[in-house]
């Protein structure tokens, strides 16, 4: 009798049911030994009364005269370490592309070589008046039913009214975070907040409310446009000043909306990049729900899609 | 006593690492990675702390101080705060990729037990 046979039928298909430990008697001491080494290193770190490092002091000194920014962390993100931010942004973009690739649903079996589309075109050409057979009608109904099952339906009227009231305020606050903050503010938190607003609309008002916007064909070009703006800023810095992400725009008065020159544009592009990236990732994960491989012992499980795994 | 934060960060890192090396549940392995990431945020923010410091903001200096006083005075380390931001974004990206992989493994093998994912085994 296997361990699977001892489980109740309901538990047998739970993905977590048998995942236990992997040699904890070996991993435990190894991690403990590493922990001691880490602890020795940590105790040698500077304490709270240490002098500020030279690089940090330098960033404080050049924040306003060179970058026109009163918020030193923003100056470092979009100015002194702009190239590092560029790398991290494109790491996020790379992750989004990987998630999109991994979460892509299996091609319908009928369309491996486009034969269903060809057949439909030929049918329209040769005999457009032939009615749908009952089998075809049933298959189409099942297909649309399965799709609607995976879509979020809207919540109660109380929630919908509350969300409709809150969403404009939250959307404005999100953009304000990037545009005005401490001039410029943070594109990263603003992007996360924008993605949160879109998710809130989806959860409360259902898939129908966001389906025109939340599509790869819409969101992905917007994300790439944000990435293109960031690349253009970097290249402009190289061309004009010989240094990537050097400021090429006029510096306005600190604490005004145009303060920081490049940084305001960089921050805005970052907001677009992060918001669209998170939206793509979250909705890709949500869309993976029905792509299970079939099991030999599935008792007529219609919710699974036949075919091989990904 | 910022050293307590350092030790806490080290402990959280080790707990996360133990989850990665000793658990077979892929979700718990991703949670372990997230713990390891979180420990770096705690460490970086703790390293940026200075006793009696103000935030590295030049917009509203504390009363009685000028902007130049803030520039040359005691402030939290803005570079390490920037590192923390970078770490958070990279953490999100890595977690997203791993979670997608876990969903695919679960759908393919009907299990999140790493021992069941045998396709690459020689």
XYZ file of C-alpha atoms in Angstrom:
432
model
C 0.000 0.000 0.000
C 1.530 3.352 -1.057
C 1.308 6.537 0.995
C -1.098 7.891 -1.623
C -3.515 5.005 -1.035
C -3.774 5.850 2.666
C -5.043 9.359 1.869
C -8.720 10.130 1.433
C -9.765 10.703 -2.205
C -10.358 14.395 -1.486
C -6.864 14.865 -0.103
C -5.098 12.758 -2.696
C -5.112 15.538 -5.297
C -4.142 18.357 -2.941
C -0.813 19.679 -4.282
C 0.602 20.286 -0.765
C -0.379 17.029 0.795
C 2.921 15.126 0.683
C 5.510 17.905 0.571
C 7.570 17.387 3.682
C 11.197 17.883 4.676
C 14.383 17.316 2.715
C 17.255 16.215 4.983
C 16.714 18.787 7.756
C 19.388 17.022 9.832
C 21.912 18.082 7.152
C 20.461 21.478 6.231
C 19.982 22.568 9.857
C 23.636 22.354 10.974
C 24.858 23.796 7.659
C 22.555 26.802 7.980
C 23.540 27.160 11.633
C 27.241 27.176 10.694
C 26.592 29.778 7.997
C 24.541 31.756 10.526
C 27.538 31.936 12.881
C 29.738 33.237 10.021
C 27.080 35.790 9.053
C 26.743 36.879 12.681
C 30.503 37.466 12.965
C 30.341 39.606 9.821
C 27.272 41.520 11.015
C 28.862 42.381 14.351
C 31.719 44.062 12.452
C 29.351 46.422 10.600
C 29.328 50.157 11.416
C 27.046 51.095 14.334
C 24.575 53.937 14.748
C 27.250 56.419 15.849
C 29.567 55.874 12.843
C 30.360 58.767 10.518
C 28.348 59.005 7.307
C 30.264 57.397 4.389
C 31.959 59.787 1.961
C 29.688 58.756 -0.907
C 26.573 59.556 1.143
C 27.964 62.951 2.194
C 28.831 63.666 -1.445
C 25.262 62.820 -2.490
C 23.938 65.273 0.129
C 26.244 68.019 -1.128
C 25.410 67.715 -4.851
C 21.663 67.064 -4.498
C 20.539 70.666 -5.016
C 23.406 72.305 -6.965
C 23.902 69.497 -9.520
C 20.512 67.747 -9.650
C 18.110 70.409 -8.357
C 16.495 68.012 -5.895
C 15.788 68.411 -2.212
C 15.017 64.717 -1.760
C 18.428 63.079 -1.615
C 17.248 59.461 -2.037
C 15.427 60.459 -5.251
C 18.554 62.262 -6.434
C 20.534 59.051 -5.930
C 17.874 56.843 -7.568
C 17.410 58.983 -10.691
C 20.702 60.889 -10.708
C 23.947 59.650 -9.156
C 22.956 55.972 -9.488
C 20.680 56.354 -12.503
C 22.492 53.586 -14.353
C 21.860 51.174 -11.480
C 18.160 52.103 -11.563
C 18.215 51.473 -15.319
C 19.582 47.968 -14.681
C 16.997 47.213 -12.023
C 14.178 48.481 -14.269
C 15.229 46.200 -17.082
C 15.579 43.312 -14.650
C 11.912 43.907 -13.798
C 11.073 44.075 -17.518
C 12.957 40.794 -18.044
C 10.988 39.193 -15.211
C 7.724 40.366 -16.792
C 8.732 38.799 -20.129
C 9.625 35.525 -18.355
C 6.280 35.491 -16.511
C 4.433 36.197 -19.770
C 6.286 33.359 -21.492
C 5.739 30.860 -18.676
C 2.092 31.737 -18.121
C 1.103 31.560 -21.774
C -1.756 29.090 -22.129
C -1.384 26.040 -24.322
C -2.400 26.565 -27.919
C -5.834 25.120 -28.696
C -5.263 21.694 -30.242
C -7.313 22.679 -33.262
C -4.976 25.563 -34.044
C -1.527 23.965 -34.008
C -1.172 24.712 -37.710
C -4.141 27.041 -38.139
C -6.390 24.302 -39.498
C -9.515 25.483 -37.610
C -9.255 29.005 -39.025
C -8.642 27.606 -42.500
C -11.610 25.285 -42.171
C -13.851 28.143 -41.038
C -12.707 30.317 -43.970
C -13.353 27.481 -46.419
C -16.798 26.842 -44.912
C -17.711 30.529 -45.353
C -16.443 30.452 -48.926
C -18.108 27.233 -50.077
C -21.281 26.962 -48.019
C -21.911 29.979 -45.793
C -25.560 29.029 -45.149
C -24.903 25.638 -43.576
C -26.262 25.788 -40.004
C -24.155 24.922 -36.964
C -24.516 21.321 -35.876
C -25.744 20.626 -32.341
C -22.295 19.248 -31.444
C -20.651 22.458 -32.569
C -23.166 24.575 -30.626
C -22.581 22.514 -27.476
C -18.810 22.815 -27.842
C -18.985 26.584 -28.310
C -21.290 26.960 -25.290
C -18.922 24.900 -23.142
C -15.972 26.948 -24.340
C -17.580 30.297 -23.530
C -18.890 28.934 -20.223
C -15.418 27.798 -19.211
C -13.991 31.209 -20.070
C -16.646 33.052 -18.072
C -16.013 30.790 -15.058
C -12.443 32.050 -14.829
C -13.486 35.706 -14.967
C -14.088 37.687 -11.840
C -17.732 38.761 -11.446
C -18.632 42.010 -9.736
C -19.244 42.358 -6.004
C -22.230 43.836 -4.105
C -23.550 47.333 -4.827
C -22.153 48.677 -1.537
C -18.628 47.628 -2.500
C -19.065 48.861 -6.069
C -20.196 52.339 -4.967
C -17.386 52.561 -2.402
C -14.787 51.530 -4.976
C -16.144 53.912 -7.618
C -15.764 56.714 -5.069
C -12.304 55.679 -3.888
C -10.679 54.824 -7.225
C -10.371 58.374 -8.661
C -8.899 59.614 -5.376
C -6.444 56.713 -5.184
C -5.458 57.117 -8.837
C -4.733 60.826 -8.382
C -2.825 60.143 -5.139
C -0.742 57.480 -6.924
C 0.281 59.802 -9.744
C 0.851 62.632 -7.236
C 3.346 60.409 -5.430
C 5.477 60.243 -8.571
C 4.983 63.780 -9.843
C 5.037 65.909 -6.732
C 6.214 63.961 -3.693
C 9.415 65.762 -2.793
C 9.850 66.683 -6.473
C 10.243 64.272 -7.985
C 8.779 61.611 -5.771
C 8.972 57.899 -6.268
C 8.084 56.241 -9.549
C 8.357 52.820 -7.886
C 5.757 53.227 -5.119
C 3.541 55.212 -7.485
C 3.631 52.384 -10.028
C 2.758 49.830 -7.354
C -0.151 52.025 -6.226
C -1.473 52.403 -9.814
C -1.372 48.607 -10.210
C -3.265 48.351 -6.902
C -5.961 50.703 -8.208
C -6.437 48.549 -11.329
C -6.641 45.411 -9.146
C -9.200 47.100 -6.892
C -11.395 47.862 -9.910
C -11.025 44.262 -11.130
C -11.933 42.737 -7.761
C -14.897 45.019 -7.096
C -16.396 45.605 -10.539
C -15.403 42.371 -12.263
C -13.359 41.517 -15.307
C -15.713 43.385 -17.638
C -14.660 46.733 -16.130
C -10.962 46.301 -16.943
C -10.941 43.993 -19.978
C -10.466 46.829 -22.475
C -7.336 48.044 -20.679
C -5.864 44.897 -19.116
C -4.784 43.120 -22.285
C -1.252 42.237 -23.238
C -1.701 44.025 -26.549
C -2.469 47.271 -24.685
C -0.342 47.061 -21.531
C 2.860 45.625 -23.028
C 3.353 48.463 -25.597
C 2.804 51.002 -22.787
C 5.439 49.233 -20.678
C 7.887 49.220 -23.577
C 7.184 52.928 -24.180
C 8.180 53.615 -20.560
C 11.345 51.567 -21.085
C 12.072 53.489 -24.318
C 11.841 56.830 -22.481
C 14.362 55.583 -19.890
C 16.748 54.383 -22.633
C 16.371 57.719 -24.453
C 17.271 59.626 -21.267
C 20.388 57.502 -20.813
C 21.475 57.922 -24.423
C 20.798 61.678 -24.327
C 23.120 61.943 -21.322
C 25.859 60.110 -23.227
C 25.427 62.216 -26.380
C 25.248 65.618 -24.674
C 27.485 65.220 -21.603
C 29.381 61.976 -22.267
C 27.842 60.312 -19.227
C 24.813 58.014 -19.147
C 21.813 59.627 -17.418
C 23.591 62.950 -16.965
C 20.978 65.681 -16.673
C 20.058 67.164 -20.061
C 16.958 69.152 -19.085
C 16.894 72.571 -17.405
C 16.760 72.488 -13.605
C 13.751 74.326 -12.255
C 13.504 75.823 -8.777
C 13.768 73.052 -6.118
C 10.418 71.988 -4.654
C 8.522 72.917 -7.812
C 6.952 70.336 -10.122
C 9.686 70.635 -12.766
C 12.579 70.459 -10.299
C 15.192 67.835 -10.962
C 15.277 68.046 -14.777
C 15.708 64.490 -16.061
C 14.583 62.982 -12.803
C 10.943 63.983 -13.214
C 10.766 62.275 -16.604
C 12.708 59.267 -15.301
C 10.389 58.961 -12.310
C 7.278 59.157 -14.539
C 8.655 56.529 -16.928
C 9.499 54.355 -13.920
C 5.917 54.671 -12.657
C 4.581 53.503 -16.053
C 7.116 50.678 -16.167
C 6.377 49.373 -12.660
C 2.577 49.766 -12.927
C 2.315 47.957 -16.259
C 4.850 45.320 -15.213
C 2.936 44.477 -12.036
C -0.409 44.468 -13.882
C 0.949 42.026 -16.476
C 2.472 39.748 -13.828
C -0.625 39.653 -11.600
C -3.118 39.100 -14.404
C -0.845 36.489 -16.014
C -0.833 34.564 -12.729
C -4.621 34.953 -12.423
C -5.045 33.600 -15.946
C -3.126 30.386 -15.251
C -5.897 28.830 -13.200
C -7.327 26.308 -15.637
C -4.275 24.948 -17.386
C -3.979 21.637 -15.485
C -2.723 18.500 -17.124
C -5.141 15.600 -17.092
C -4.497 12.613 -14.815
C -5.175 9.026 -15.640
C -7.299 8.656 -12.512
C -9.371 11.831 -13.007
C -12.967 10.607 -12.921
C -14.313 12.497 -15.934
C -12.878 15.817 -14.851
C -14.103 18.227 -17.493
C -12.248 21.194 -16.059
C -8.899 19.954 -17.253
C -7.544 20.539 -20.681
C -6.293 17.466 -22.476
C -2.829 17.586 -23.865
C 0.640 17.549 -22.590
C 1.960 19.854 -19.904
C 3.812 23.053 -20.454
C 21.515 49.037 20.055
C 21.224 48.826 16.277
C 23.220 45.593 16.575
C 19.941 43.911 17.620
C 18.572 44.763 14.164
C 21.670 43.258 12.559
C 21.258 40.041 14.539
C 17.511 39.940 13.707
C 18.342 40.364 10.010
C 20.862 37.508 10.234
C 18.319 35.259 11.990
C 15.593 36.007 9.433
C 18.079 35.273 6.625
C 18.990 31.911 8.192
C 15.318 30.971 8.730
C 14.652 31.735 5.062
C 17.715 29.767 3.962
C 16.661 26.802 6.103
C 13.241 26.843 4.428
C 14.939 26.829 1.016
C 17.326 23.948 1.751
C 15.168 21.780 4.023
C 11.575 22.090 2.746
C 10.214 20.242 -0.267
C 7.063 22.344 -0.651
C 7.825 24.795 -3.477
C 5.547 27.486 -2.022
C 7.471 27.328 1.265
C 10.743 27.511 -0.664
C 9.538 30.738 -2.337
C 8.466 32.002 1.099
C 11.973 31.222 2.338
C 13.461 33.254 -0.511
C 11.128 36.125 0.389
C 12.331 35.934 4.000
C 15.935 36.118 2.803
C 15.040 39.192 0.710
C 13.224 40.779 3.659
C 16.284 40.276 5.851
C 18.356 42.342 3.416
C 15.809 45.186 3.599
C 16.039 45.148 7.394
C 19.839 45.066 7.280
C 20.155 47.927 4.761
C 17.703 50.188 6.579
C 19.393 49.402 9.908
C 22.828 50.194 8.443
C 21.441 53.516 7.168
C 20.313 54.507 10.674
C 22.314 57.066 12.669
C 21.548 58.027 16.267
C 19.908 61.449 16.480
C 19.801 61.729 12.678
C 17.196 63.424 10.528
C 15.898 62.055 7.229
C 18.051 62.985 4.194
C 15.587 65.668 3.107
C 16.635 69.210 2.317
C 13.128 70.609 1.924
C 12.102 71.240 5.531
C 15.156 71.513 7.795
C 14.460 71.022 11.514
C 13.750 74.268 13.360
C 16.827 76.379 13.914
C 18.823 74.616 11.181
C 19.628 75.750 7.661
C 19.773 73.554 4.564
C 23.582 73.531 4.792
C 23.365 72.376 8.411
C 21.380 69.360 7.221
C 23.851 68.690 4.379
C 26.794 68.640 6.780
C 24.921 67.365 9.827
C 23.805 63.946 11.006
C 21.389 62.283 8.581
C 20.428 58.707 7.757
C 22.509 57.237 4.921
C 20.557 57.965 1.683
C 22.712 55.605 -0.421
C 21.754 52.583 1.689
C 18.099 53.642 1.564
C 18.437 53.633 -2.221
C 19.967 50.136 -2.082
C 16.922 49.043 -0.094
C 14.585 50.364 -2.824
C 16.604 48.483 -5.434
C 16.465 45.293 -3.369
C 12.671 45.561 -3.016
C 12.151 45.860 -6.786
C 14.491 42.960 -7.543
C 12.745 40.932 -4.833
C 9.368 41.517 -6.480
C 10.730 40.481 -9.881
C 12.355 37.292 -8.554
C 9.286 36.312 -6.499
C 6.998 36.822 -9.505
C 9.107 34.539 -11.700
C 9.385 31.831 -9.021
C 5.657 31.889 -8.262
C 4.875 31.515 -11.962
C 7.231 28.541 -12.116
C 5.586 27.002 -9.044
C 2.115 27.343 -10.591
C 3.356 25.661 -13.773
C 5.044 22.843 -11.821
C 1.865 22.358 -9.768
C -0.257 22.214 -12.914
C 2.078 19.800 -14.657
C 2.825 17.396 -11.794
C -0.364 17.993 -9.750
C 1.958 18.571 -6.813
C 4.111 21.303 -5.272
C 6.458 18.716 -3.768
C 9.931 19.226 -5.234
C 10.474 15.450 -5.008
C 7.690 14.928 -7.581
C 9.309 17.198 -10.187
C 11.433 14.461 -11.731
C 11.574 15.406 -15.419
C 15.186 16.645 -15.249
C 16.433 13.751 -13.133
C 19.185 11.754 -14.822
